[in-house]
PDB file of C-alpha atoms in Angstrom:
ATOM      1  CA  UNK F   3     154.292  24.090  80.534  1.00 75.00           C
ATOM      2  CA  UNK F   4     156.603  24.476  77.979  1.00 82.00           C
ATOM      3  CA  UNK F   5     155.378  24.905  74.143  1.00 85.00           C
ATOM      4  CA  UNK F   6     157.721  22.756  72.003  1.00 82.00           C
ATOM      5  CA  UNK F   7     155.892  23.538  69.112  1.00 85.00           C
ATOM      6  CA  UNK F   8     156.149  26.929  68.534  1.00 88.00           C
ATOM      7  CA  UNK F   9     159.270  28.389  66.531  1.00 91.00           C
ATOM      8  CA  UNK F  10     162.264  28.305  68.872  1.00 93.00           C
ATOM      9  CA  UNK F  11     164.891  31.190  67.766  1.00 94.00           C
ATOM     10  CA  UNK F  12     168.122  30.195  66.100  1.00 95.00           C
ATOM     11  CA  UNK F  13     172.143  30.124  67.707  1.00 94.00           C
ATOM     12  CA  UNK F  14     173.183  28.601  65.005  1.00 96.00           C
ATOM     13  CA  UNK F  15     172.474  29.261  60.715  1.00 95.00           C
ATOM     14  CA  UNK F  16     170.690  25.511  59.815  1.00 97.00           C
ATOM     15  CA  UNK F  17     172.506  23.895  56.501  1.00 95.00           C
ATOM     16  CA  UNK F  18     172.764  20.980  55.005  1.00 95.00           C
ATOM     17  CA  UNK F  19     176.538  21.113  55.802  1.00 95.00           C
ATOM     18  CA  UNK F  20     175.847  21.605  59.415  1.00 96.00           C
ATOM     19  CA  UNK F  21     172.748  19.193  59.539  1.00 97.00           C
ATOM     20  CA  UNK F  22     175.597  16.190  58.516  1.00 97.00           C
ATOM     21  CA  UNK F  23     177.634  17.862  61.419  1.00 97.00           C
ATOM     22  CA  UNK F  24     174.810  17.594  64.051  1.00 98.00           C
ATOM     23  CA  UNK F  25     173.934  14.024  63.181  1.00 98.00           C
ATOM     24  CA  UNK F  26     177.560  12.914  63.980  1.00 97.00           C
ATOM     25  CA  UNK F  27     177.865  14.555  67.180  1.00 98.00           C
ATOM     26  CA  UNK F  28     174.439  13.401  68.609  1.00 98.00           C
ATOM     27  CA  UNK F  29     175.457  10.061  66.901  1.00 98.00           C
ATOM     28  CA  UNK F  30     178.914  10.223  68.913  1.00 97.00           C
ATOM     29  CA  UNK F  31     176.283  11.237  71.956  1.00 98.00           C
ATOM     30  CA  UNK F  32     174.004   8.730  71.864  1.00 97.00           C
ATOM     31  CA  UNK F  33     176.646   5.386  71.712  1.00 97.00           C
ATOM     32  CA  UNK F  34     178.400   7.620  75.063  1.00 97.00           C
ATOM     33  CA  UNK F  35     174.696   7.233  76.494  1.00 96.00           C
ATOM     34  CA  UNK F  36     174.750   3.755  75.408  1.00 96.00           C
ATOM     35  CA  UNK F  37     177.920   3.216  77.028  1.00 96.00           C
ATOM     36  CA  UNK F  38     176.676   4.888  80.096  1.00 95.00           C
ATOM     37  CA  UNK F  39     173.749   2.657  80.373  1.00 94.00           C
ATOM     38  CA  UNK F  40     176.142  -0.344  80.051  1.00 96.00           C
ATOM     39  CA  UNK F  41     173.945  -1.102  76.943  1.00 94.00           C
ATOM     40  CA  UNK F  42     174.611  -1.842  73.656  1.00 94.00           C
ATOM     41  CA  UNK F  43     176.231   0.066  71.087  1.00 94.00           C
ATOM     42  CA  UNK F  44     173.695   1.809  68.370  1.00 96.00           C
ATOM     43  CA  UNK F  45     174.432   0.977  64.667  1.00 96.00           C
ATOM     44  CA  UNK F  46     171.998   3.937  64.300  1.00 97.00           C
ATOM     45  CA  UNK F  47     170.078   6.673  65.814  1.00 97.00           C
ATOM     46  CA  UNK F  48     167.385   4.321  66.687  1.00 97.00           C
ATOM     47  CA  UNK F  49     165.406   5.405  69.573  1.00 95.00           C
ATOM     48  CA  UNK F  50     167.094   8.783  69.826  1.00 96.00           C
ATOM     49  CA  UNK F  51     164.115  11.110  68.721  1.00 96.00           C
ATOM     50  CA  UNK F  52     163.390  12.836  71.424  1.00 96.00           C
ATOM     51  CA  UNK F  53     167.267  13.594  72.048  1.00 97.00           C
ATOM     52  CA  UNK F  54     168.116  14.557  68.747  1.00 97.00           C
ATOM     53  CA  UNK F  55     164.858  17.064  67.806  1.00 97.00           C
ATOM     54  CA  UNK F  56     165.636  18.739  71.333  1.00 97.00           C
ATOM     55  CA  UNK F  57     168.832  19.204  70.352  1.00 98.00           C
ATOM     56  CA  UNK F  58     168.063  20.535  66.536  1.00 98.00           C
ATOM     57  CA  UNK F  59     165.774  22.466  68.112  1.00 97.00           C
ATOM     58  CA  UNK F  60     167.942  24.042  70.378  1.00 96.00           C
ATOM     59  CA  UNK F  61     170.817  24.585  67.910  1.00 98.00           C
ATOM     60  CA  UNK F  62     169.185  25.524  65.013  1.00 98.00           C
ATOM     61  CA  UNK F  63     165.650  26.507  66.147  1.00 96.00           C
ATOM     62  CA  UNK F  64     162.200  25.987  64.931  1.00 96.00           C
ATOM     63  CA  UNK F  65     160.045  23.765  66.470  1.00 96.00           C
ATOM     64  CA  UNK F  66     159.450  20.003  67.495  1.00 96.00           C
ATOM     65  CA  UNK F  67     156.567  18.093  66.163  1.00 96.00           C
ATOM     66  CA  UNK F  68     155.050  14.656  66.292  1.00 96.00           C
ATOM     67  CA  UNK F  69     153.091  12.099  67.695  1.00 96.00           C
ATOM     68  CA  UNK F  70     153.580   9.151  70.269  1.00 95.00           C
ATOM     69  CA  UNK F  71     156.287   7.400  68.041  1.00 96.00           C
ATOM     70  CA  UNK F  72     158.325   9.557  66.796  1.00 97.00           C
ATOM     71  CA  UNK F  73     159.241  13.435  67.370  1.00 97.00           C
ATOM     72  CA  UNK F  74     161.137  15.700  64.670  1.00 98.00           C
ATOM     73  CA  UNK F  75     161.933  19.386  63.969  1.00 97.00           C
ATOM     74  CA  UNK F  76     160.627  21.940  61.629  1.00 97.00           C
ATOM     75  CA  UNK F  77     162.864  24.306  60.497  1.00 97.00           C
ATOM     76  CA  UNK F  78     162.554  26.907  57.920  1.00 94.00           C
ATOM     77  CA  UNK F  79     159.399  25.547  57.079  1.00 95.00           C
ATOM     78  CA  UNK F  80     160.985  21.735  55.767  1.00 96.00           C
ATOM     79  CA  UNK F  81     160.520  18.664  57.952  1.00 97.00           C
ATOM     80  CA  UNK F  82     164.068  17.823  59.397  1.00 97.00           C
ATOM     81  CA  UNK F  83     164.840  14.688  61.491  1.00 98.00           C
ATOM     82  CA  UNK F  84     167.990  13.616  62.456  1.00 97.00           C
ATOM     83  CA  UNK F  85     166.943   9.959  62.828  1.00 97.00           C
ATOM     84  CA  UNK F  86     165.488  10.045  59.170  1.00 97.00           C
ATOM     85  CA  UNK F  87     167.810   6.979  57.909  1.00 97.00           C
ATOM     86  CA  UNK F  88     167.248   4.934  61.260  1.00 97.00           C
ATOM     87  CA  UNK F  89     165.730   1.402  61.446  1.00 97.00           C
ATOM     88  CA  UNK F  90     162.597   2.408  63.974  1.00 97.00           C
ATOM     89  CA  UNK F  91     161.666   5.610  61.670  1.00 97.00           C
ATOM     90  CA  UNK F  92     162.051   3.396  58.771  1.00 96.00           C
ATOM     91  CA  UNK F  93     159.102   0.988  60.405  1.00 96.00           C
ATOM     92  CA  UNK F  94     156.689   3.898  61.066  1.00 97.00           C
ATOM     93  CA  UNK F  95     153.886   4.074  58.627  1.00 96.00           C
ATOM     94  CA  UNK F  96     153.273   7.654  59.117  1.00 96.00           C
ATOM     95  CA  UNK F  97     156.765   9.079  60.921  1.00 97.00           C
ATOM     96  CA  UNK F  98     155.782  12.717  59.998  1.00 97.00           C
ATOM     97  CA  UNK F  99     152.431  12.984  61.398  1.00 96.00           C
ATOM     98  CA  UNK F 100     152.059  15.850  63.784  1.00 95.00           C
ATOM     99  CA  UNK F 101     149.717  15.808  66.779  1.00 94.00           C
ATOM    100  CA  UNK F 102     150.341  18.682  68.342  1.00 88.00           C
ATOM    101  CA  UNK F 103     148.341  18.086  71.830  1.00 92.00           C
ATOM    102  CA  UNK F 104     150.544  15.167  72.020  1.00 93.00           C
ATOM    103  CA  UNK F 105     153.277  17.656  73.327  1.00 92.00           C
ATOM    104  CA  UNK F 106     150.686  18.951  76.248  1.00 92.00           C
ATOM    105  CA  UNK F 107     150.347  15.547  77.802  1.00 93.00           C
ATOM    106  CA  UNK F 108     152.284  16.123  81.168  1.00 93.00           C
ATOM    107  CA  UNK F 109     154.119  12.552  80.976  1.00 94.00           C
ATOM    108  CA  UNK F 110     155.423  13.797  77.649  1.00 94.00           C
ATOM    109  CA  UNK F 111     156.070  17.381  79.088  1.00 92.00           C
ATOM    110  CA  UNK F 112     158.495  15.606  81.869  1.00 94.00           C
ATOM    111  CA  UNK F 113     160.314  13.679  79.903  1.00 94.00           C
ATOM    112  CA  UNK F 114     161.051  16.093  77.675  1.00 94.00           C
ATOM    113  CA  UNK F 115     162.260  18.069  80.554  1.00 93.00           C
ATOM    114  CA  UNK F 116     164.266  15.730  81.642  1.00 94.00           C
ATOM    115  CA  UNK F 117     166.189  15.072  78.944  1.00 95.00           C
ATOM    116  CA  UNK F 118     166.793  18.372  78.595  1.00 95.00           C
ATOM    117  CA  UNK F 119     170.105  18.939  80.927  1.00 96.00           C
ATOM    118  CA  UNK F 120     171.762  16.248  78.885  1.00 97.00           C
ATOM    119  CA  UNK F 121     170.919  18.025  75.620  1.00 97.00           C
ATOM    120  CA  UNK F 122     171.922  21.488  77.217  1.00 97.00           C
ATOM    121  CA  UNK F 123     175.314  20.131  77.605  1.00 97.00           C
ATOM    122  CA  UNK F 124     175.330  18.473  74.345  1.00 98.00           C
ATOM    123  CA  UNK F 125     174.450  21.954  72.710  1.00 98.00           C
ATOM    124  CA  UNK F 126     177.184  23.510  74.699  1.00 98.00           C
ATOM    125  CA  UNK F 127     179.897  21.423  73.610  1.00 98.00           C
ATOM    126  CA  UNK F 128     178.607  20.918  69.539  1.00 98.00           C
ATOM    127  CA  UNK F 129     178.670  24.676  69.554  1.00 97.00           C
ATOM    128  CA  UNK F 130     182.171  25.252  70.977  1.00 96.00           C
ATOM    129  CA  UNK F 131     183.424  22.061  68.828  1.00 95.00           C
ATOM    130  CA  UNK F 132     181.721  24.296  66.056  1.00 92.00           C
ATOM    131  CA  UNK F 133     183.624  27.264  66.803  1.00 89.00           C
ATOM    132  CA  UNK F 134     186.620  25.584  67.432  1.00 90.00           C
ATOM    133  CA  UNK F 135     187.134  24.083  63.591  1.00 81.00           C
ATOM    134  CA  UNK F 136     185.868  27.494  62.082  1.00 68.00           C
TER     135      UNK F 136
END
């Protein structure tokens, strides 16, 4: 079982600079998904959670909190969510509540595994993209 609360080491420096970067790319990643699915496109990163703190987690470490309606990352000790702005985190009455057994439920501990080869790959390219424009 796989801890996804518990501070994840850094590849990449976190900053507000490369916060805005990550939230375009998994934006650009999530209407691809979309597209995949044959589904609508998103006017937002509505729905993405679980996507988006695996892969701030993965770039920029920390860990991944929440509850059964929303997920987000920790990092450097501030709360930092991707999907801050969206619609559905915008209905939540408490988005930032942490329930940290939440994350030991094994339904929760598959599909967080699942997602993860997509993420992987999303990682690999954000960082090369990254490296690329430095």
């Amino acid at each position: 079982m796989t801890d996804w609360t518990v501070d994840r080491k850094a590849q990449l420096a976190y900053s507000y600079e490369r916060f805005a970067q990550a939230k375009v790319f998994v934006f650009r990643k999530w209407c691809e998904q979309a597209a995949e699915r044959h589904a609508l496109p998103p006017t937002d990163l509505s729905g993405s959670c679980k996507y988006g703190s695996l892969f701030m987690n993965q770039v920029f470490g920390g860990s991944i909190c929440g509850h059964y309606e929303h997920q987000y990352n920790i990092i450097g000790g501030r709360i930092v969510d991707l999907s801050h702005d969206a619609v559905d985190v915008g209905r939540i009455t408490n988005p930032y509540l942490h329930e940290p057994d939440f994350f030991a439920i094994p339904e929760k501990q598959i599909s967080l595994n699942s997602c993860l080869p997509r993420v992987e790959r999303w990682v690999a390219q954000f960082l090369e993209e990254i490296k690329c424009s430095s």
